[in-house]
mmCIF file of C-alpha atoms in Angstrom:
data_model
loop_
_atom_site.group_PDB
_atom_site.id
_atom_site.type_symbol
_atom_site.label_atom_id
_atom_site.label_comp_id
_atom_site.label_asym_id
_atom_site.label_seq_id
_atom_site.Cartn_x
_atom_site.Cartn_y
_atom_site.Cartn_z
ATOM 1 C CA ALA A 1 79.246 65.120 134.359
ATOM 2 C CA ALA A 2 83.169 65.665 133.830
ATOM 3 C CA GLY A 3 82.669 64.746 130.030
ATOM 4 C CA ARG A 4 79.893 67.371 129.680
ATOM 5 C CA ARG A 5 82.183 69.909 131.529
ATOM 6 C CA ARG A 6 85.089 69.112 129.115
ATOM 7 C CA GLU A 7 82.732 69.494 126.100
ATOM 8 C CA ARG A 8 81.550 72.818 127.338
ATOM 9 C CA ALA A 9 85.125 73.868 127.979
ATOM 10 C CA ARG A 10 86.138 72.846 124.443
ATOM 11 C CA GLY A 11 83.025 74.169 122.572
ATOM 12 C CA ARG A 12 81.591 73.107 119.230
ATOM 13 C CA ASP A 13 84.584 74.777 117.595
ATOM 14 C CA GLY A 14 86.948 72.283 118.945
ATOM 15 C CA PHE A 15 88.724 75.008 120.805
ATOM 16 C CA ASP A 16 89.890 74.310 124.294
ATOM 17 C CA ARG A 17 88.821 76.918 126.782
ATOM 18 C CA GLY A 18 90.205 74.785 129.852
ATOM 19 C CA PRO A 19 91.797 76.613 132.729
ATOM 20 C CA SER A 20 95.376 76.506 131.459
ATOM 21 C CA CYS A 21 94.179 78.084 128.031
ATOM 22 C CA ARG A 22 95.249 81.677 127.655
ATOM 23 C CA VAL A 23 94.986 84.225 124.835
ATOM 24 C CA ARG A 24 97.369 87.134 125.008
ATOM 25 C CA LYS A 25 96.492 90.224 122.972
ATOM 26 C CA SER A 26 98.971 93.105 121.812
ATOM 27 C CA TYR A 27 98.357 96.009 119.631
ATOM 28 C CA HIS A 28 100.772 97.121 116.891
ATOM 29 C CA PRO A 29 100.106 100.534 115.425
ATOM 30 C CA SER A 30 101.248 101.295 111.884
ATOM 31 C CA GLU A 31 104.037 103.670 110.976
ATOM 32 C CA TRP A 32 101.485 106.232 109.760
ATOM 33 C CA GLU A 33 99.474 106.079 112.979
ATOM 34 C CA ILE A 34 102.483 106.503 114.991
ATOM 35 C CA ARG A 35 103.479 109.547 113.067
ATOM 36 C CA TRP A 36 100.151 111.219 113.535
ATOM 37 C CA ARG A 37 100.039 110.483 117.214
ATOM 38 C CA GLU A 38 103.293 111.932 117.828
ATOM 39 C CA ASN A 39 102.449 115.125 115.849
ATOM 40 C CA ILE A 40 98.899 115.774 116.350
ATOM 41 C CA ASP A 41 99.314 118.484 118.844
ATOM 42 C CA ALA A 42 101.564 120.519 116.479
ATOM 43 C CA TRP A 43 99.439 119.938 113.217
ATOM 44 C CA ALA A 44 95.859 120.378 114.663
ATOM 45 C CA GLN A 45 94.048 123.678 114.700
ATOM 46 C CA HIS A 46 90.946 125.027 116.267
ATOM 47 C CA SER A 47 89.175 125.887 112.893
ATOM 48 C CA ALA A 48 86.709 124.372 110.566
ATOM 49 C CA HIS A 49 88.982 123.732 107.541
ATOM 50 C CA TRP A 50 91.978 122.465 109.585
ATOM 51 C CA ARG A 51 94.538 123.750 107.223
ATOM 52 C CA ARG A 52 97.811 122.579 108.535
ATOM 53 C CA ALA A 53 96.833 119.162 109.247
ATOM 54 C CA CYS A 54 94.848 118.846 106.120
ATOM 55 C CA ALA A 55 97.704 119.878 104.174
ATOM 56 C CA LYS A 56 99.710 116.936 105.776
ATOM 57 C CA LEU A 57 97.109 114.369 104.901
ATOM 58 C CA ARG A 58 96.882 115.712 101.448
ATOM 59 C CA ASN A 59 100.658 115.064 101.062
ATOM 60 C CA GLU A 60 99.918 111.407 102.101
ATOM 61 C CA SER A 61 97.310 110.988 99.440
ATOM 62 C CA ALA A 62 98.771 107.649 98.238
ATOM 63 C CA LEU A 63 98.352 106.315 101.698
ATOM 64 C CA VAL A 64 94.732 107.578 101.902
ATOM 65 C CA ASP A 65 94.013 106.031 98.438
ATOM 66 C CA ARG A 66 95.286 102.684 99.795
ATOM 67 C CA TRP A 67 93.022 102.883 102.861
ATOM 68 C CA VAL A 68 90.110 103.826 100.690
ATOM 69 C CA ALA A 69 90.725 100.731 98.370
ATOM 70 C CA ALA A 70 91.232 98.554 101.319
ATOM 71 C CA MET A 71 87.609 99.507 102.539
ATOM 72 C CA ALA A 72 86.087 98.387 99.330
ATOM 73 C CA GLU A 73 88.094 95.167 99.109
ATOM 74 C CA ARG A 74 87.430 94.398 102.750
ATOM 75 C CA GLY A 75 83.694 94.827 102.212
ATOM 76 C CA ALA A 76 83.607 92.759 98.963
ATOM 77 C CA ALA A 77 85.581 89.971 100.757
ATOM 78 C CA ALA A 78 82.946 89.817 103.474
ATOM 79 C CA ASP A 79 79.988 89.934 101.113
ATOM 80 C CA LYS A 80 81.596 86.916 99.215
ATOM 81 C CA ALA A 81 82.396 84.885 102.415
ATOM 82 C CA TYR A 82 78.994 85.462 104.226
ATOM 83 C CA ALA A 83 76.433 86.314 101.523
ATOM 84 C CA THR A 84 74.778 82.756 101.599
ATOM 85 C CA ARG A 85 75.531 82.043 105.430
ATOM 86 C CA THR A 86 72.498 80.918 107.178
ATOM 87 C CA ASP A 87 73.894 78.705 110.176
ATOM 88 C CA ARG A 88 75.305 80.831 112.870
ATOM 89 C CA ALA A 89 76.643 77.835 114.754
ATOM 90 C CA GLY A 90 78.570 76.464 111.824
ATOM 91 C CA ALA A 91 82.310 76.743 111.244
ATOM 92 C CA PRO A 92 83.459 80.366 110.668
ATOM 93 C CA ARG A 93 84.505 81.228 107.134
ATOM 94 C CA ARG A 94 87.701 82.760 106.356
ATOM 95 C CA LEU A 95 88.602 86.364 105.237
ATOM 96 C CA ALA A 96 92.108 87.023 104.371
ATOM 97 C CA GLU A 97 94.630 86.736 107.259
ATOM 98 C CA ARG A 98 95.461 90.307 106.552
ATOM 99 C CA PRO A 99 93.417 92.967 104.625
ATOM 100 C CA PRO A 100 93.838 93.094 101.033
ATOM 101 C CA GLY A 101 96.934 94.988 100.163
ATOM 102 C CA HIS A 102 98.132 94.834 103.867
ATOM 103 C CA ALA A 103 100.882 97.285 104.636
ATOM 104 C CA PRO A 104 102.331 97.881 108.056
ATOM 105 C CA ARG A 105 103.019 101.429 106.964
ATOM 106 C CA ILE A 106 99.106 102.035 106.711
ATOM 107 C CA PHE A 107 97.194 99.496 108.957
ATOM 108 C CA GLY A 108 97.860 98.510 112.420
ATOM 109 C CA TYR A 109 96.615 95.237 113.766
ATOM 110 C CA HIS A 110 96.010 93.150 116.993
ATOM 111 C CA ARG A 111 98.119 90.015 117.508
ATOM 112 C CA TYR A 112 96.287 87.183 119.218
ATOM 113 C CA GLU A 113 98.537 84.619 120.568
ATOM 114 C CA THR A 114 97.395 81.440 122.426
ATOM 115 C CA THR A 115 99.217 79.223 124.934
ATOM 116 C CA ASN A 116 98.230 75.723 126.188
ATOM 117 C CA CYS A 117 95.053 75.690 123.852
ATOM 118 C CA THR A 118 94.147 73.092 121.343
ATOM 119 C CA THR A 119 92.120 73.521 118.169
ATOM 120 C CA ALA A 120 90.634 71.118 116.052
ATOM 121 C CA PRO A 121 92.670 70.120 113.112
ATOM 122 C CA ASP A 122 90.287 71.798 110.629
ATOM 123 C CA ALA A 123 89.494 74.881 112.833
ATOM 124 C CA ALA A 124 88.959 77.768 110.334
ATOM 125 C CA TRP A 125 90.828 79.998 112.772
ATOM 126 C CA GLU A 126 94.051 78.122 112.521
ATOM 127 C CA ASP A 127 96.724 79.737 110.390
ATOM 128 C CA ASP A 128 100.074 78.744 109.288
ATOM 129 C CA ASP A 129 101.450 79.440 112.725
ATOM 130 C CA GLY A 130 98.690 77.685 114.486
ATOM 131 C CA ASP A 131 98.759 79.766 117.430
ATOM 132 C CA VAL A 132 99.048 83.375 116.221
ATOM 133 C CA ARG A 133 96.666 85.585 114.486
ATOM 134 C CA HIS A 134 96.711 89.170 113.085
ATOM 135 C CA VAL A 135 93.642 91.204 112.635
ATOM 136 C CA ALA A 136 93.829 94.485 110.986
ATOM 137 C CA ILE A 137 92.158 97.735 111.971
ATOM 138 C CA GLU A 138 91.782 101.368 110.290
ATOM 139 C CA PRO A 139 94.556 103.611 111.349
ATOM 140 C CA LEU A 140 94.159 106.497 113.864
ATOM 141 C CA VAL A 141 95.128 109.387 111.584
ATOM 142 C CA GLY A 142 93.660 112.897 110.605
ATOM 143 C CA PHE A 143 90.656 113.828 112.755
ATOM 144 C CA LEU A 144 89.491 110.401 113.150
ATOM 145 C CA ARG A 145 86.695 110.277 110.572
ATOM 146 C CA HIS A 146 86.430 109.255 106.969
ATOM 147 C CA PRO A 147 89.901 110.316 105.458
ATOM 148 C CA LEU A 148 88.283 112.136 102.679
ATOM 149 C CA HIS A 149 85.951 114.317 104.647
ATOM 150 C CA VAL A 150 87.043 118.000 104.885
ATOM 151 C CA CYS A 151 90.432 117.609 103.763
ATOM 152 C CA PHE A 152 89.901 116.447 100.217
ATOM 153 C CA ALA A 153 87.004 118.718 99.498
ATOM 154 C CA SER A 154 87.249 120.660 96.350
ATOM 155 C CA ASP A 155 86.877 124.066 98.206
ATOM 156 C CA ASP A 156 85.926 125.383 101.776
ATOM 157 C CA ASP A 157 82.098 125.489 100.987
ATOM 158 C CA ALA A 158 82.230 121.870 99.829
ATOM 159 C CA THR A 159 83.001 120.184 103.092
ATOM 160 C CA GLU A 160 79.383 119.742 104.182
ATOM 161 C CA LYS A 161 78.513 118.398 100.736
ATOM 162 C CA ASP A 162 81.468 115.967 100.053
ATOM 163 C CA GLY A 163 78.997 112.991 101.208
ATOM 164 C CA TYR A 164 81.744 111.555 104.003
ATOM 165 C CA LYS A 165 80.416 113.468 107.055
ATOM 166 C CA VAL A 166 78.499 110.429 108.360
ATOM 167 C CA ASP A 167 80.083 107.753 106.123
ATOM 168 C CA LYS A 168 81.208 104.794 108.138
ATOM 169 C CA SER A 169 82.904 102.760 105.471
ATOM 170 C CA TYR A 170 86.194 103.629 106.869
ATOM 171 C CA LEU A 171 85.666 101.389 109.868
ATOM 172 C CA PHE A 172 87.365 97.894 109.708
ATOM 173 C CA THR A 173 84.455 96.237 111.790
ATOM 174 C CA THR A 174 85.208 92.738 112.816
ATOM 175 C CA ALA A 175 84.160 89.727 110.730
ATOM 176 C CA ARG A 176 83.040 86.391 112.248
ATOM 177 C CA ASP A 177 86.371 84.657 111.253
ATOM 178 C CA GLU A 178 88.509 87.324 112.922
ATOM 179 C CA ILE A 179 86.901 86.724 116.272
ATOM 180 C CA PHE A 180 89.026 84.697 118.795
ATOM 181 C CA PRO A 181 88.166 82.397 120.521
ATOM 182 C CA PRO A 182 85.797 81.385 117.524
ATOM 183 C CA LEU A 183 82.097 82.568 117.882
ATOM 184 C CA THR A 184 80.364 79.265 118.389
ATOM 185 C CA PRO A 185 78.099 78.054 121.250
ATOM 186 C CA PRO A 186 78.611 78.416 124.304
ATOM 187 C CA ARG A 187 80.101 81.804 123.236
ATOM 188 C CA ARG A 188 77.527 84.550 122.647
ATOM 189 C CA ALA A 189 77.497 88.026 120.899
ATOM 190 C CA PHE A 190 76.294 91.067 122.482
ATOM 191 C CA LEU A 191 75.565 94.736 121.363
ATOM 192 C CA PHE A 192 75.367 97.473 124.018
ATOM 193 C CA ASP A 193 74.142 100.819 122.290
ATOM 194 C CA LEU A 194 74.510 103.962 124.492
ATOM 195 C CA GLY A 195 72.667 106.898 122.639
ATOM 196 C CA ALA A 196 70.639 104.392 120.710
ATOM 197 C CA SER A 197 67.916 106.814 119.253
ATOM 198 C CA THR A 198 65.564 104.391 117.586
ATOM 199 C CA TYR A 199 66.211 101.447 115.380
ATOM 200 C CA SER A 200 66.185 103.390 112.109
ATOM 201 C CA THR A 201 67.009 107.021 112.957
ATOM 202 C CA GLY A 202 69.937 108.938 114.527
ATOM 203 C CA PHE A 203 71.562 112.224 114.360
ATOM 204 C CA GLY A 204 74.672 110.640 112.541
ATOM 205 C CA GLY A 205 72.554 108.100 110.828
ATOM 206 C CA ALA A 206 70.895 105.090 112.558
ATOM 207 C CA SER A 207 73.148 103.093 114.721
ATOM 208 C CA GLN A 208 71.228 100.109 115.793
ATOM 209 C CA SER A 209 70.199 99.220 112.300
ATOM 210 C CA TRP A 210 73.793 99.949 111.238
ATOM 211 C CA PHE A 211 75.130 97.582 113.678
ATOM 212 C CA VAL A 212 72.755 94.821 112.983
ATOM 213 C CA ASP A 213 73.274 95.032 109.179
ATOM 214 C CA GLU A 214 76.714 95.592 109.204
ATOM 215 C CA TYR A 215 77.650 92.552 111.514
ATOM 216 C CA GLN A 216 75.131 90.368 109.637
ATOM 217 C CA LYS A 217 77.141 91.010 106.473
ATOM 218 C CA ARG A 218 80.205 89.838 108.376
ATOM 219 C CA GLY A 219 78.535 86.533 109.740
ATOM 220 C CA ILE A 220 77.515 87.658 113.028
ATOM 221 C CA GLU A 221 74.066 87.998 114.751
ATOM 222 C CA PHE A 222 73.687 89.303 118.215
ATOM 223 C CA ASP A 223 72.178 87.098 120.890
ATOM 224 C CA ARG A 224 71.241 90.206 122.996
ATOM 225 C CA ILE A 225 71.020 93.873 122.301
ATOM 226 C CA PHE A 226 70.890 96.423 125.159
ATOM 227 C CA ALA A 227 70.042 99.955 124.133
ATOM 228 C CA TRP A 228 69.769 103.224 126.119
ATOM 229 C CA GLU A 229 68.223 106.497 124.891
ATOM 230 C CA ALA A 230 67.720 109.398 127.169
ATOM 231 C CA ALA A 231 65.374 111.410 124.883
ATOM 232 C CA PRO A 232 61.779 110.568 125.998
ATOM 233 C CA LEU A 233 59.881 108.518 123.376
ATOM 234 C CA LYS A 234 56.557 110.057 122.380
ATOM 235 C CA HIS A 235 55.108 107.174 120.581
ATOM 236 C CA PRO A 236 56.794 103.748 122.260
ATOM 237 C CA ALA A 237 54.663 101.479 120.078
ATOM 238 C CA ARG A 238 56.190 102.978 116.872
ATOM 239 C CA LEU A 239 59.652 102.472 118.363
ATOM 240 C CA TYR A 240 59.268 98.642 118.424
ATOM 241 C CA ALA A 241 57.323 98.612 115.120
ATOM 242 C CA GLU A 242 60.591 99.740 113.311
ATOM 243 C CA TYR A 243 62.462 96.466 114.455
ATOM 244 C CA PRO A 244 62.443 93.439 112.129
ATOM 245 C CA HIS A 245 60.943 90.334 113.731
ATOM 246 C CA PRO A 246 62.051 87.794 115.055
ATOM 247 C CA TYR A 247 65.597 89.251 114.666
ATOM 248 C CA PRO A 248 66.721 91.650 116.201
ATOM 249 C CA LEU A 249 63.350 92.402 118.001
ATOM 250 C CA ASP A 250 63.640 89.180 120.231
ATOM 251 C CA THR A 251 66.933 89.945 121.343
ATOM 252 C CA LEU A 252 66.151 93.540 122.586
ATOM 253 C CA SER A 253 66.166 95.120 125.883
ATOM 254 C CA TYR A 254 65.569 98.947 125.394
ATOM 255 C CA PHE A 255 65.796 101.317 128.188
ATOM 256 C CA ASN A 256 64.361 104.949 127.656
ATOM 257 C CA ALA A 257 66.508 106.384 130.231
ATOM 258 C CA PRO A 258 70.031 108.126 130.346
ATOM 259 C CA ALA A 259 73.046 105.952 130.623
ATOM 260 C CA ASP A 260 74.427 106.599 134.092
ATOM 261 C CA PRO A 261 78.263 106.044 134.821
ATOM 262 C CA ALA A 262 77.846 106.200 138.573
ATOM 263 C CA ASP A 263 79.035 102.776 139.983
ATOM 264 C CA ASP A 264 75.854 102.031 141.925
ATOM 265 C CA ALA A 265 73.524 103.311 139.181
ATOM 266 C CA LYS A 266 70.639 101.058 137.849
ATOM 267 C CA MET A 267 71.114 102.278 134.453
ATOM 268 C CA ASN A 268 74.889 101.920 134.292
ATOM 269 C CA PRO A 269 75.615 99.814 130.915
ATOM 270 C CA LEU A 270 78.879 98.866 132.363
ATOM 271 C CA ARG A 271 77.275 96.927 135.261
ATOM 272 C CA PHE A 272 75.134 95.140 132.666
ATOM 273 C CA ILE A 273 78.268 94.085 130.886
ATOM 274 C CA LYS A 274 79.953 92.847 134.045
ATOM 275 C CA THR A 275 76.603 90.997 134.828
ATOM 276 C CA HIS A 276 75.640 89.465 131.623
ATOM 277 C CA CYS A 277 78.799 88.956 129.749
ATOM 278 C CA ARG A 278 81.559 86.267 130.159
ATOM 279 C CA ALA A 279 85.154 86.921 129.311
ATOM 280 C CA ASP A 280 84.907 84.792 126.035
ATOM 281 C CA ASP A 281 81.765 86.353 124.876
ATOM 282 C CA PHE A 282 81.921 88.749 121.853
ATOM 283 C CA VAL A 283 80.933 92.177 123.196
ATOM 284 C CA VAL A 284 80.336 95.318 120.951
ATOM 285 C CA LEU A 285 79.849 98.854 122.849
ATOM 286 C CA LYS A 286 78.931 102.099 121.217
ATOM 287 C CA ILE A 287 79.071 105.291 123.171
ATOM 288 C CA ASP A 288 77.707 108.305 121.747
ATOM 289 C CA ILE A 289 75.298 110.190 124.194
ATOM 290 C CA ASP A 290 76.470 113.856 123.299
ATOM 291 C CA HIS A 291 77.626 114.544 126.770
ATOM 292 C CA ASN A 292 81.460 114.768 127.130
ATOM 293 C CA THR A 293 81.651 114.727 130.788
ATOM 294 C CA VAL A 294 79.471 111.482 131.066
ATOM 295 C CA GLU A 295 81.319 109.793 128.140
ATOM 296 C CA ASN A 296 84.636 110.418 129.658
ATOM 297 C CA LEU A 297 83.412 108.849 132.856
ATOM 298 C CA PHE A 298 82.560 105.702 131.032
ATOM 299 C CA LEU A 299 85.862 105.614 129.177
ATOM 300 C CA ARG A 300 87.788 106.254 132.415
ATOM 301 C CA ALA A 301 85.978 103.310 134.233
ATOM 302 C CA ILE A 302 86.960 100.986 131.331
ATOM 303 C CA LEU A 303 90.513 101.909 131.135
ATOM 304 C CA ALA A 304 90.714 101.564 135.163
ATOM 305 C CA ASP A 305 89.002 98.094 135.252
ATOM 306 C CA VAL A 306 91.081 95.356 133.657
ATOM 307 C CA ASN A 307 88.446 92.612 134.147
ATOM 308 C CA LEU A 308 85.774 94.835 132.557
ATOM 309 C CA ALA A 309 88.096 95.754 129.490
ATOM 310 C CA ASP A 310 88.714 91.995 128.925
ATOM 311 C CA LYS A 311 84.983 91.594 128.317
ATOM 312 C CA ILE A 312 84.713 94.195 125.649
ATOM 313 C CA ASP A 313 85.904 93.207 122.104
ATOM 314 C CA GLU A 314 84.929 96.223 119.999
ATOM 315 C CA LEU A 315 84.105 99.799 121.024
ATOM 316 C CA PHE A 316 82.731 102.604 119.045
ATOM 317 C CA TRP A 317 82.857 106.075 120.441
ATOM 318 C CA GLU A 318 82.397 109.690 119.080
ATOM 319 C CA ASN A 319 84.742 111.916 121.104
ATOM 320 C CA HIS A 320 83.426 115.334 121.020
ATOM 321 C CA VAL A 321 86.678 117.667 121.159
ATOM 322 C CA LYS A 322 88.077 121.075 120.268
ATOM 323 C CA ARG A 323 90.801 121.414 117.537
ATOM 324 C CA ASN A 324 88.966 118.961 115.431
ATOM 325 C CA PRO A 325 86.970 120.545 112.412
ATOM 326 C CA MET A 326 83.881 118.801 113.592
ATOM 327 C CA TYR A 327 83.768 121.251 116.568
ATOM 328 C CA LYS A 328 82.836 124.209 114.334
ATOM 329 C CA CYS A 329 79.698 122.662 112.479
ATOM 330 C CA CYS A 330 78.489 120.123 115.022
ATOM 331 C CA TRP A 331 79.945 119.823 118.502
ATOM 332 C CA ARG A 332 80.279 123.243 119.899
ATOM 333 C CA ASP A 333 77.103 122.859 122.049
ATOM 334 C CA THR A 334 77.961 119.510 123.367
ATOM 335 C CA PRO A 335 77.619 119.622 127.265
ATOM 336 C CA GLY A 336 80.790 119.455 128.885
ATOM 337 C CA ILE A 337 83.071 120.338 125.691
ATOM 338 C CA ASP A 338 84.344 123.514 127.378
ATOM 339 C CA ASP A 339 84.972 122.205 130.880
ATOM 340 C CA ASP A 340 88.597 121.170 131.103
ATOM 341 C CA GLY A 341 88.765 121.184 134.677
ATOM 342 C CA ASP A 342 92.331 121.316 135.857
ATOM 343 C CA GLY A 343 93.514 120.802 132.214
ATOM 344 C CA THR A 344 94.615 117.019 132.862
ATOM 345 C CA SER A 345 93.343 114.080 130.784
ATOM 346 C CA PHE A 346 92.797 110.563 132.462
ATOM 347 C CA ALA A 347 94.368 109.360 128.998
ATOM 348 C CA THR A 348 97.848 110.696 130.128
ATOM 349 C CA GLY A 349 99.499 107.539 131.544
ATOM 350 C CA ALA A 350 96.783 105.185 130.412
ATOM 351 C CA SER A 351 98.920 103.831 127.685
ATOM 352 C CA ASP A 352 102.206 101.898 127.951
ATOM 353 C CA SER A 353 103.596 103.375 124.589
ATOM 354 C CA LYS A 354 106.455 105.798 124.907
ATOM 355 C CA SER A 355 105.567 107.509 121.572
ATOM 356 C CA ALA A 356 102.590 109.653 122.819
ATOM 357 C CA GLY A 357 102.632 113.512 122.207
ATOM 358 C CA VAL A 358 101.409 116.241 124.235
ATOM 359 C CA VAL A 359 97.954 115.775 125.774
ATOM 360 C CA ARG A 360 96.009 119.077 126.356
ATOM 361 C CA GLY A 361 93.030 118.008 128.566
ATOM 362 C CA PRO A 362 90.012 115.935 128.395
ATOM 363 C CA ASN A 363 88.447 117.874 125.415
ATOM 364 C CA ASP A 364 91.291 117.997 123.044
ATOM 365 C CA ILE A 365 91.891 116.160 120.016
ATOM 366 C CA THR A 366 95.105 114.886 121.598
ATOM 367 C CA HIS A 367 92.996 113.307 124.415
ATOM 368 C CA SER A 368 91.088 111.431 121.619
ATOM 369 C CA TYR A 369 94.339 109.891 120.131
ATOM 370 C CA GLU A 370 95.694 108.876 123.565
ATOM 371 C CA VAL A 371 92.399 107.305 124.758
ATOM 372 C CA PHE A 372 91.812 105.175 121.478
ATOM 373 C CA HIS A 373 95.276 104.088 121.615
ATOM 374 C CA ALA A 374 95.046 103.055 125.162
ATOM 375 C CA LEU A 375 91.890 101.093 124.522
ATOM 376 C CA ARG A 376 93.598 99.285 121.547
ATOM 377 C CA GLU A 377 96.542 98.503 123.764
ATOM 378 C CA ARG A 378 94.191 96.917 126.347
ATOM 379 C CA GLY A 379 93.092 94.625 123.534
ATOM 380 C CA ILE A 380 89.823 96.334 122.495
ATOM 381 C CA ARG A 381 89.246 97.148 118.729
ATOM 382 C CA ALA A 382 88.390 100.818 119.392
ATOM 383 C CA HIS A 383 87.059 102.771 116.512
ATOM 384 C CA SER A 384 86.091 106.554 116.273
ATOM 385 C CA TRP A 385 82.502 106.861 115.576
ATOM 386 C CA VAL A 386 80.398 109.338 113.615
#
């Protein structure tokens, strides 16, 4: 029995998950991200064309070009590494230790450092330092969408036609070899989708199928998928017909009910995370239910609960706010977007960083910057969704 317990603790990847093993995570934003975070209040405008901030971004076109190039290089590296992968329990394959063309001016990263852990000599995670890993993430700059949307359109009328409005290629989604501890049994992968629509449809493009396909490209399949959608389904049978079988249909729990942030609510997805997920599972959470008040309650709960935050590895959130060019075209009718309460933001004080700028309440773009930064500081790979 003791031998079996040691085997479970070590896992098939040879990584020692014993009681003394600790993984320390820290976030290191890029110089570019720090500059935008410090100045977003002065640069942002409540307009569709965002002229002042767009001028700043166009002046940094060399950095934008490097980001766009890294998107393609990172995708190609993942395609090469995982294109023939069929065995989910095998040793994870390697992407580059840093993204192609890594530059601390452009890309921030999470640093993972282990103490009192042992890895097998051939463990794919192990790098030259043995106990330290850097995993890059896209910068928080501009209005937190694809960097070419709006600001690089040929003219004001072209912003809706530039093709980047719901383009998700700017996101540095985690690949299998970047997950730590390694994603091998008994560790599992979970997706929690709040605002799931159907498998192949969604206002900003389908989210469920995107997550399934995007993570498969990077060597990851989900062991369980939990999805919430508040809009009543007229034809439930058609919903399930859209899902490929056996995967991901056999992993699915779909709730046609609103996600509820109340602590004692039956349909509180955060309670499901606490109940079903272990700290060393790989957990992806998407929040996009088009209701600012409710979404902010979920984010507030995550930042207030260290144990919960430790269980979430990657988070995607579309924060609908003012002084963002998306407001004029798409967000002005979002429930709660004009309710600033007492004008304070729970993001204020949530971060340990000293480089924050002004935060103008829970429905302003400054709030977006601070919440995403605070989430990243907690060790969560937090991305601005579309």
